[in-house]
PDB file of C-alpha atoms in Angstrom:
ATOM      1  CA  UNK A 148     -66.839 -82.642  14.595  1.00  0.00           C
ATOM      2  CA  UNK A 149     -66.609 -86.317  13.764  1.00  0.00           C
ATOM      3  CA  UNK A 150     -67.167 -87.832  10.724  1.00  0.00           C
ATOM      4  CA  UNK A 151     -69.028 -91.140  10.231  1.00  0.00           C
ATOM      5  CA  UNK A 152     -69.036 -91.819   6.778  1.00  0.00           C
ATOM      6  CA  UNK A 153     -71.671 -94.467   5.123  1.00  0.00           C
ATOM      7  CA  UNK A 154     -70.687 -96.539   1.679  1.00  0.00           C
ATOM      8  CA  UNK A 155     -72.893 -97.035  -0.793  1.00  0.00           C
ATOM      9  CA  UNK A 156     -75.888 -94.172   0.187  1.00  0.00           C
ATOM     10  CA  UNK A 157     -78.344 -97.005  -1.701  1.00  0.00           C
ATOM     11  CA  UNK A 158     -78.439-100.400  -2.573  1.00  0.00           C
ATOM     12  CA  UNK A 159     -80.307-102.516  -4.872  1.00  0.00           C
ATOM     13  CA  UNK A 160     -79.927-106.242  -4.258  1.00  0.00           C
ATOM     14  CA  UNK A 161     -81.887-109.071  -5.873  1.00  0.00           C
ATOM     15  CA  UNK A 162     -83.340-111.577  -2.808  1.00  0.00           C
ATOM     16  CA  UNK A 163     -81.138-114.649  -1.894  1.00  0.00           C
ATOM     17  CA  UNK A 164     -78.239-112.704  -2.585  1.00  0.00           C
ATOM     18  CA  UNK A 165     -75.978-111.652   0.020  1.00  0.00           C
ATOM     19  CA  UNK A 166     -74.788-107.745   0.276  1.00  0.00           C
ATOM     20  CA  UNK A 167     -71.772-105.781   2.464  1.00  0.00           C
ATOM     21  CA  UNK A 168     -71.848-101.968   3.041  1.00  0.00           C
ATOM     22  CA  UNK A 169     -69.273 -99.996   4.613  1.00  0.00           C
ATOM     23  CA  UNK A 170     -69.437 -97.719   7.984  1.00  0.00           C
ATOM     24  CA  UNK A 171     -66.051 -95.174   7.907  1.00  0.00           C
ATOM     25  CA  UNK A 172     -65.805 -93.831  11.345  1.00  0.00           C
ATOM     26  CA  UNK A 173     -61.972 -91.670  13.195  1.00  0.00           C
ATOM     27  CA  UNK A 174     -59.565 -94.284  13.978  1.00  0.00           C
ATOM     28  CA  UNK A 175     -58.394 -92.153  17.089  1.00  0.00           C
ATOM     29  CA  UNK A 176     -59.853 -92.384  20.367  1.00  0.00           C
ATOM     30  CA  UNK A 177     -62.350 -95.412  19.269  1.00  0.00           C
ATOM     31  CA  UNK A 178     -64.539 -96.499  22.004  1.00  0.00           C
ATOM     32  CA  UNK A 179     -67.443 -98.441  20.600  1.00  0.00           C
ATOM     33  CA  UNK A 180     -69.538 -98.259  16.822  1.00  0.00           C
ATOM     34  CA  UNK A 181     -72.843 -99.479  16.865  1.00  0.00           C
ATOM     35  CA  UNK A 182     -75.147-100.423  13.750  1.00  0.00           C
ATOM     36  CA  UNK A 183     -79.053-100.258  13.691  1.00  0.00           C
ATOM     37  CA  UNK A 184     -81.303-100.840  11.338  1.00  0.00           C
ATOM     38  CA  UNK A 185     -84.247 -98.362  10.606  1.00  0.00           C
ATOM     39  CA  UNK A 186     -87.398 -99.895   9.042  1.00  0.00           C
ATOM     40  CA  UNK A 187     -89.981 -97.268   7.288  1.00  0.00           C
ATOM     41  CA  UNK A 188     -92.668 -96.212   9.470  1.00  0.00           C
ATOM     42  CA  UNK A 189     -90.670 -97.555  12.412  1.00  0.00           C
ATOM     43  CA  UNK A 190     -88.208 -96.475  14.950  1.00  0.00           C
ATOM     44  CA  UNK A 191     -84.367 -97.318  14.584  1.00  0.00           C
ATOM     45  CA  UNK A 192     -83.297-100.740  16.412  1.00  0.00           C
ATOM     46  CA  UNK A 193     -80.318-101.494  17.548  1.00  0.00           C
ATOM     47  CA  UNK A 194     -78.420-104.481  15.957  1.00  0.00           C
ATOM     48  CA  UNK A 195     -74.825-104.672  17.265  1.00  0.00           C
ATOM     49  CA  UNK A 196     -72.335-102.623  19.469  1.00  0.00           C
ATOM     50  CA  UNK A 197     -68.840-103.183  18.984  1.00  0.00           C
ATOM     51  CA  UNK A 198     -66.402-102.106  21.082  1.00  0.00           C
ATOM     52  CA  UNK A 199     -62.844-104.401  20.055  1.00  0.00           C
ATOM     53  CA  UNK A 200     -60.722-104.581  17.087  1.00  0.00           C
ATOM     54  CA  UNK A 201     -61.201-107.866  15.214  1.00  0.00           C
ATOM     55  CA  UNK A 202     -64.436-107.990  16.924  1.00  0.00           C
ATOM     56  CA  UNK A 203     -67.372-110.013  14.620  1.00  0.00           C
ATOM     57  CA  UNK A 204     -70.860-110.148  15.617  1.00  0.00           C
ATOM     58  CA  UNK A 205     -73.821-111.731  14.148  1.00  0.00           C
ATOM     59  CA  UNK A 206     -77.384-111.958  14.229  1.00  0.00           C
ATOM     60  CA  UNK A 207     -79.046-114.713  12.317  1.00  0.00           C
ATOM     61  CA  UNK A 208     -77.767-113.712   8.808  1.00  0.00           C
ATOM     62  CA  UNK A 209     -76.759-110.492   9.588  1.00  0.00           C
ATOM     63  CA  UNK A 210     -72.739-109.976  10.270  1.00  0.00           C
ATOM     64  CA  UNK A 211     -70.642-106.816  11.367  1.00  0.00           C
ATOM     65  CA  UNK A 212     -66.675-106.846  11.612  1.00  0.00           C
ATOM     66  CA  UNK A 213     -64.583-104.530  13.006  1.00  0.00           C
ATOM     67  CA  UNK A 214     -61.380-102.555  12.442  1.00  0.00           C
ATOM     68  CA  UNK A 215     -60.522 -99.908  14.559  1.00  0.00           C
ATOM     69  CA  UNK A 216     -56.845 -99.374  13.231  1.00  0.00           C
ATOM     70  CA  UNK A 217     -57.752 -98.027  10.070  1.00  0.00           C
ATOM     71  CA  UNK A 218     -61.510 -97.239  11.137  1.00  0.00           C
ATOM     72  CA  UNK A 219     -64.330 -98.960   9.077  1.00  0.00           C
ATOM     73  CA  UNK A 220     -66.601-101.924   9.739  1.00  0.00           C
ATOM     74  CA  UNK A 221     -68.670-103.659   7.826  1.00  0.00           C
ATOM     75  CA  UNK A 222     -72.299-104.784   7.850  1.00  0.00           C
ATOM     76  CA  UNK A 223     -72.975-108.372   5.960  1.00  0.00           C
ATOM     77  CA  UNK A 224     -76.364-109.629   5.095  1.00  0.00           C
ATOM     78  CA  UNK A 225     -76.431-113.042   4.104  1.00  0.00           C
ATOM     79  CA  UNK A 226     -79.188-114.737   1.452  1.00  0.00           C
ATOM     80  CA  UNK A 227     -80.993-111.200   1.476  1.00  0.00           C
ATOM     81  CA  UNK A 228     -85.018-111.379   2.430  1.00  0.00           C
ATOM     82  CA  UNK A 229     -87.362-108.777   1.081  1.00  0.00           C
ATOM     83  CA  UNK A 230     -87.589-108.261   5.027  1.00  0.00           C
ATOM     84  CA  UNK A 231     -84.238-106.923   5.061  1.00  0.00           C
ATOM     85  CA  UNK A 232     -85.336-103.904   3.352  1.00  0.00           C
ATOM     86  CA  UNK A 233     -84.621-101.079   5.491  1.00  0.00           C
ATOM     87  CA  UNK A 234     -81.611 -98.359   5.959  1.00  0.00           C
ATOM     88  CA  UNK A 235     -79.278 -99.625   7.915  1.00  0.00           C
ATOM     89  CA  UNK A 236     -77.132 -96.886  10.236  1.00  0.00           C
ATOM     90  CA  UNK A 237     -73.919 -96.484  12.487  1.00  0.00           C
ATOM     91  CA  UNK A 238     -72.728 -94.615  14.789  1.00  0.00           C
ATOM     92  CA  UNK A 239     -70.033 -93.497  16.803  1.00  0.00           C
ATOM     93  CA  UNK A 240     -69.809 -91.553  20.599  1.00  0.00           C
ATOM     94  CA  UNK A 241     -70.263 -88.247  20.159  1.00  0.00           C
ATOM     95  CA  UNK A 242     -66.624 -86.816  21.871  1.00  0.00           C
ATOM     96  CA  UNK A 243     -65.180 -90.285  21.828  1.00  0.00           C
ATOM     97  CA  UNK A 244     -65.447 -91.189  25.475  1.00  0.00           C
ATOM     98  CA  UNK A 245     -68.455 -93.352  25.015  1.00  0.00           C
ATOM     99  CA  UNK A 246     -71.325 -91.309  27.172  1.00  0.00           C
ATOM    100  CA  UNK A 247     -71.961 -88.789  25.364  1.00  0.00           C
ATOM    101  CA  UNK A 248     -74.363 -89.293  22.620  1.00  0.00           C
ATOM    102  CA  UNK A 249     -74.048 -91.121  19.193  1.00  0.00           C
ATOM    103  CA  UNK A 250     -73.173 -89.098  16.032  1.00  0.00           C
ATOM    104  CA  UNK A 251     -74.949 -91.304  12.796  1.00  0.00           C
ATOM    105  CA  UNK A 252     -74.087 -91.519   9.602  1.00  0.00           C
ATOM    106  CA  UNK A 253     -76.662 -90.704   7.162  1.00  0.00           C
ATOM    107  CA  UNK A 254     -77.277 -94.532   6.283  1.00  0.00           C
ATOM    108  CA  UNK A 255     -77.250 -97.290   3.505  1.00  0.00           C
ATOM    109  CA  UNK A 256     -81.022 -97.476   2.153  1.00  0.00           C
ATOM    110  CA  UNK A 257     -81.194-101.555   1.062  1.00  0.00           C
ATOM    111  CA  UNK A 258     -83.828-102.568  -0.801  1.00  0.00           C
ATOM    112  CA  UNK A 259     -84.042-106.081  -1.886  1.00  0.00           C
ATOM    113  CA  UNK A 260     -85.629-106.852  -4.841  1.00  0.00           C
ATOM    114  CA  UNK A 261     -87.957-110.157  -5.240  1.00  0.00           C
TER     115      UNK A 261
ATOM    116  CA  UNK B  15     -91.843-102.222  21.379  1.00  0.00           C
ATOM    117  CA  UNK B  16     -89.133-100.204  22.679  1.00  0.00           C
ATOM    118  CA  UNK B  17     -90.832 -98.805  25.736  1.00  0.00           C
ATOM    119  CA  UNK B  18     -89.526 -95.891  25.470  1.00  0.00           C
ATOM    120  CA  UNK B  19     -92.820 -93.569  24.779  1.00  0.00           C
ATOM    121  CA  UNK B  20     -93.220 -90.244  22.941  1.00  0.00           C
ATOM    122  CA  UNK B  21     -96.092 -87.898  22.883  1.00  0.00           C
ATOM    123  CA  UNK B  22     -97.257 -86.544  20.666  1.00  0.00           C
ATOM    124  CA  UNK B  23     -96.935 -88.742  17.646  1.00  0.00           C
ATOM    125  CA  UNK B  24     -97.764 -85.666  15.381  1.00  0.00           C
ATOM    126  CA  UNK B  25     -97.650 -81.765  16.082  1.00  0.00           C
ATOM    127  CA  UNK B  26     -98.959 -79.367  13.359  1.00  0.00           C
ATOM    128  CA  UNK B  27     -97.975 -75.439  14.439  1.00  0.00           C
ATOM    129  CA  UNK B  28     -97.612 -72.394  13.214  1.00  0.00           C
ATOM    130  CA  UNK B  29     -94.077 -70.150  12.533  1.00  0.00           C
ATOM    131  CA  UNK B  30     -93.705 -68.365  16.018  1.00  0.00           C
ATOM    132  CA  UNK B  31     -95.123 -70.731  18.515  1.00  0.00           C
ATOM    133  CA  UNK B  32     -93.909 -73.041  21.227  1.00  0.00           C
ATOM    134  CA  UNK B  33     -94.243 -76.925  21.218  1.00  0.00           C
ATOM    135  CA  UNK B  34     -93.183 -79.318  23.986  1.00  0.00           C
ATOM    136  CA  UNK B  35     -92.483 -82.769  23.087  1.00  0.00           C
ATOM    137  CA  UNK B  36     -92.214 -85.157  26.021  1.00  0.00           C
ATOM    138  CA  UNK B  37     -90.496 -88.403  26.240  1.00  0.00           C
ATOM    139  CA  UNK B  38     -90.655 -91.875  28.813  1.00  0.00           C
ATOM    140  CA  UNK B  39     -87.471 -93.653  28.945  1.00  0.00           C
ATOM    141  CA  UNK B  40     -87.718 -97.369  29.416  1.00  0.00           C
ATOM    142  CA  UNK B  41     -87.885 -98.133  32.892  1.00  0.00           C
ATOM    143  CA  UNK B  42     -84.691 -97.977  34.553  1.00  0.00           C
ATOM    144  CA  UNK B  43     -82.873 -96.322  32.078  1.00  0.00           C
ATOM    145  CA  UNK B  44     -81.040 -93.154  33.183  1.00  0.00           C
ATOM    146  CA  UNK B  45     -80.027 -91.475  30.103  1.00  0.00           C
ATOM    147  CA  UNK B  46     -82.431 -89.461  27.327  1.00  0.00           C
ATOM    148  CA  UNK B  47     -81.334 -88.803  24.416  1.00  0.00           C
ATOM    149  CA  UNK B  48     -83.093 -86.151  21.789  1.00  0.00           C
ATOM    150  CA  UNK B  49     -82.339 -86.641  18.048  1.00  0.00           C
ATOM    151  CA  UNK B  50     -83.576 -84.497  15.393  1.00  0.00           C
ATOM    152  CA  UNK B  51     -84.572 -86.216  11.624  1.00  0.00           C
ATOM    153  CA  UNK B  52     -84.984 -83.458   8.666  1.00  0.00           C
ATOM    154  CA  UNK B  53     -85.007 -84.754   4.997  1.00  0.00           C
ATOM    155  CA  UNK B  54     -81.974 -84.763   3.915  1.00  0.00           C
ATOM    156  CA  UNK B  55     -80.610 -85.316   7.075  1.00  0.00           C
ATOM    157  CA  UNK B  56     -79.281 -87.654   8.669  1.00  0.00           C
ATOM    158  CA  UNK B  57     -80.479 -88.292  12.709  1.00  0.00           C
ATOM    159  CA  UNK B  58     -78.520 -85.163  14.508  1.00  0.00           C
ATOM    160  CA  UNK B  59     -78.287 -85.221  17.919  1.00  0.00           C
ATOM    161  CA  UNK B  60     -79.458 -82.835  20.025  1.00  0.00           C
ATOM    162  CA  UNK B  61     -79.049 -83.474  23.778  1.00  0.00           C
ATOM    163  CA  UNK B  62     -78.148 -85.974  26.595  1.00  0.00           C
ATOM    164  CA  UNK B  63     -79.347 -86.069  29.957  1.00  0.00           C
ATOM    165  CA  UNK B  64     -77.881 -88.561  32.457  1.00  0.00           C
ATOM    166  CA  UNK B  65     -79.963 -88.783  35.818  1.00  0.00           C
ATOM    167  CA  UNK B  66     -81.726 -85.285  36.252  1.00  0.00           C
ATOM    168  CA  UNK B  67     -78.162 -83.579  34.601  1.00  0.00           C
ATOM    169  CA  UNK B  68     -77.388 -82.484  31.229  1.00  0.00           C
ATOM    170  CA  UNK B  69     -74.590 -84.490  29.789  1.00  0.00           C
ATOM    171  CA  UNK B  70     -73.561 -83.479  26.269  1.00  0.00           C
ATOM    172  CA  UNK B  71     -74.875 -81.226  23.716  1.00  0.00           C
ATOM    173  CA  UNK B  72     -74.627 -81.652  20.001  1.00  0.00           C
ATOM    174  CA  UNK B  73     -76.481 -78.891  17.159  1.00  0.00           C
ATOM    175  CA  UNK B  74     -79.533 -77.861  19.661  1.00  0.00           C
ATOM    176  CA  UNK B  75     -80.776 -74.392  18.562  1.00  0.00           C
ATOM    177  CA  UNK B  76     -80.559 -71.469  20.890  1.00  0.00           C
ATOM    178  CA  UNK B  77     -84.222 -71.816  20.423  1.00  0.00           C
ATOM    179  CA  UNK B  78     -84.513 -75.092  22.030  1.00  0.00           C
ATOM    180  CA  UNK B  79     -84.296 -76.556  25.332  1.00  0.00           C
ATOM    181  CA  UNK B  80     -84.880 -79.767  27.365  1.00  0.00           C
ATOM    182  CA  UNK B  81     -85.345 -81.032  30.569  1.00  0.00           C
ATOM    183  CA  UNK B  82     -85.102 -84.133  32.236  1.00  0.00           C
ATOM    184  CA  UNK B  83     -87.476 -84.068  35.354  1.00  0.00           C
ATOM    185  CA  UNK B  84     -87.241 -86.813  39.307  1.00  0.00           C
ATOM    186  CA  UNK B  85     -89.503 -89.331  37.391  1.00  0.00           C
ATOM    187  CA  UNK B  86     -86.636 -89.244  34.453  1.00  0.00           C
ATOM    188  CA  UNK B  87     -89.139 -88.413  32.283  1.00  0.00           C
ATOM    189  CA  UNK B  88     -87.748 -85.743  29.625  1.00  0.00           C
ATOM    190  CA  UNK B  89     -89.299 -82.411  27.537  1.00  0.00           C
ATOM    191  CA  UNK B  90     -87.733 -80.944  24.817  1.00  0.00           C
ATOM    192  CA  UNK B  91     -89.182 -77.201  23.923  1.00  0.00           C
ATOM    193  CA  UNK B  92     -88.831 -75.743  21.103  1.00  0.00           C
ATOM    194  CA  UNK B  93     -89.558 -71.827  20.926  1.00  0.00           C
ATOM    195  CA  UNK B  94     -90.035 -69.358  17.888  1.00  0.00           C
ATOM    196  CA  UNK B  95     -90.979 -72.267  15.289  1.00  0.00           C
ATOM    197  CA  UNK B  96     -89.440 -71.588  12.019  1.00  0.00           C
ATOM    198  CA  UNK B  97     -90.424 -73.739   8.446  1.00  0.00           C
ATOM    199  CA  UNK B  98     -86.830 -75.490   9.019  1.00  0.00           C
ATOM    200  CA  UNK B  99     -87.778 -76.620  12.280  1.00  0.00           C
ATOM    201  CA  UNK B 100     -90.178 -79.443  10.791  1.00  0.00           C
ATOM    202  CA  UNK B 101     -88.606 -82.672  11.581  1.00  0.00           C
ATOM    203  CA  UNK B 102     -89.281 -85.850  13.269  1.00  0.00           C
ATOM    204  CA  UNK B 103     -87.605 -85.645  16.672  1.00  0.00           C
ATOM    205  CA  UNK B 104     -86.758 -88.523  18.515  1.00  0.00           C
ATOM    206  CA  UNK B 105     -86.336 -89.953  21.673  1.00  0.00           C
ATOM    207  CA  UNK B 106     -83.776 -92.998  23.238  1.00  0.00           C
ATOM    208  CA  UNK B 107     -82.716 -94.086  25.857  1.00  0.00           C
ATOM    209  CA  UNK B 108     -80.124 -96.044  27.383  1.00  0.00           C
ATOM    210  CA  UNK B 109     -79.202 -97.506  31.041  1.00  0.00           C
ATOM    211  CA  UNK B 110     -76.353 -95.648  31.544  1.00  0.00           C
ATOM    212  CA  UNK B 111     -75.065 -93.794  28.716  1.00  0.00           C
ATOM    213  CA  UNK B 112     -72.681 -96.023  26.512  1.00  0.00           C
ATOM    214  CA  UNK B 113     -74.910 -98.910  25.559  1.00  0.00           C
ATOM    215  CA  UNK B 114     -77.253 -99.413  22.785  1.00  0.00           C
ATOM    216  CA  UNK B 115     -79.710 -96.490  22.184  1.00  0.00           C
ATOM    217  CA  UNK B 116     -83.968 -97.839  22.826  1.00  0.00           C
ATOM    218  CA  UNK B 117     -85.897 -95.319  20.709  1.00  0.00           C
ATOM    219  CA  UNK B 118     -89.519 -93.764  20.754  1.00  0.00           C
ATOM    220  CA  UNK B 119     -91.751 -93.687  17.625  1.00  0.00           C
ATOM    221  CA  UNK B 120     -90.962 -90.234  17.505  1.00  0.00           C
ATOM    222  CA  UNK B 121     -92.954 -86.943  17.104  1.00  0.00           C
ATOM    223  CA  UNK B 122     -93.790 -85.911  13.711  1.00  0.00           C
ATOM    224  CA  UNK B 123     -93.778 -82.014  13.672  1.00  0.00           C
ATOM    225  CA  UNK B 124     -94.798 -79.596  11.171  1.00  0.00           C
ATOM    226  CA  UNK B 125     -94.468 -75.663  10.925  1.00  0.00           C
ATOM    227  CA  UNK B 126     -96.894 -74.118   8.777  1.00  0.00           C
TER     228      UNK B 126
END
């Protein structure tokens, strides 16, 4: 069973500032780790995949980094917009070989504050 | 839009009966995925089917069962409806099967 662990469950962050949360995901047999966002009353959206170790992506002000050594990324938002409100999710192949499905973790819920 | 399409957008059953959800991938993609959302919950996934084939299973129920038909259309059943099956189930797809997931609105379904 893998474990993809999510860090902090909620977030409360004041707009303009900028926020990190943490995606914990096994170390062994990585293949890829994707991140989505998930807007209420909406349908979760992809936002990166990441398949290399020291791999950084970005989209406008949002940021992801990888580590696949010792198995976390993170997701950065820069200058948070009341837009930006939203849980934000990643996942991992199911057995590890990449085709197989996506195990999630349970999500950050971000809510930026005006 | 995703284009991937789901129908029904909301069920509302009764304990004991038999739903079908159905699902349209995008066109061109080959792989369907099935997710289940409970509260509490995060997205578990159900199924994969790659082409016509299944290709992985995750926690599906005994009670549950999909299909992915020629058109690559999909149809996930679900038998027996018990209160803990009420969930919002969910559809992606993908090209092939290791690329970014396209999801459906998803169907809304409640046991009563």
């Amino acid at each position: 069973i893998l474990n993809v662990e999510q860090s902090p469950q909620s977030l409360h962050v004041q707009e303009g500032d900028s926020t990190n949360f943490t995606c914990s995901f096994p170390s062994s047999n990585f293949y890829a780790l994707h991140w989505y966002r998930w807007e209420t009353a909406k349908s979760p959206e992809a936002l990166f995949v990441m398949t290399l170790n020291g791999d950084e992506k970005k989209k406008g002000r949002i940021s992801a980094t990888l580590n696949t050594k010792e198995g976390y990324s993170y997701l950065y938002i820069k200058g948070s917009q009341p837009e930006d409100s939203a849980t934000y999710l990643c996942a991992f192949p199911h057995s590890g070989g990449g085709a197989d499905g996506l195990t999630f973790g349970k999500g950050t819920h971000l809510i930026i504050q005006p | 839009d995703s284009g991937v399409t789901q129908t029904p957008k909301h069920l509302i059953t009764a304990t004991g009966q038999r739903v079908t959800l159905r699902c349209s991938p995008r066109s061109g993609d080959l792989s369907v995925y099935w997710y289940q959302q409970s509260l509490d919950q995060g997205l578990q996934f159900l199924i994969q089917y790659y082409n016509g084939e299944e290709r992985a299973k995750g926690n599906i129920l005994e009670r549950f069962s999909a299909q992915q038909f020629p058109d690559l259309h999909s149809e996930l059943n679900l038998s027996s409806l018990e209160l803990g099956d009420s969930a919002l189930y969910f559809c992606a797809s993908s090209p092939w099967g290791n690329e970014k997931l396209f999801f459906g609105s998803g169907t809304q379904l409640s046991v009563l």
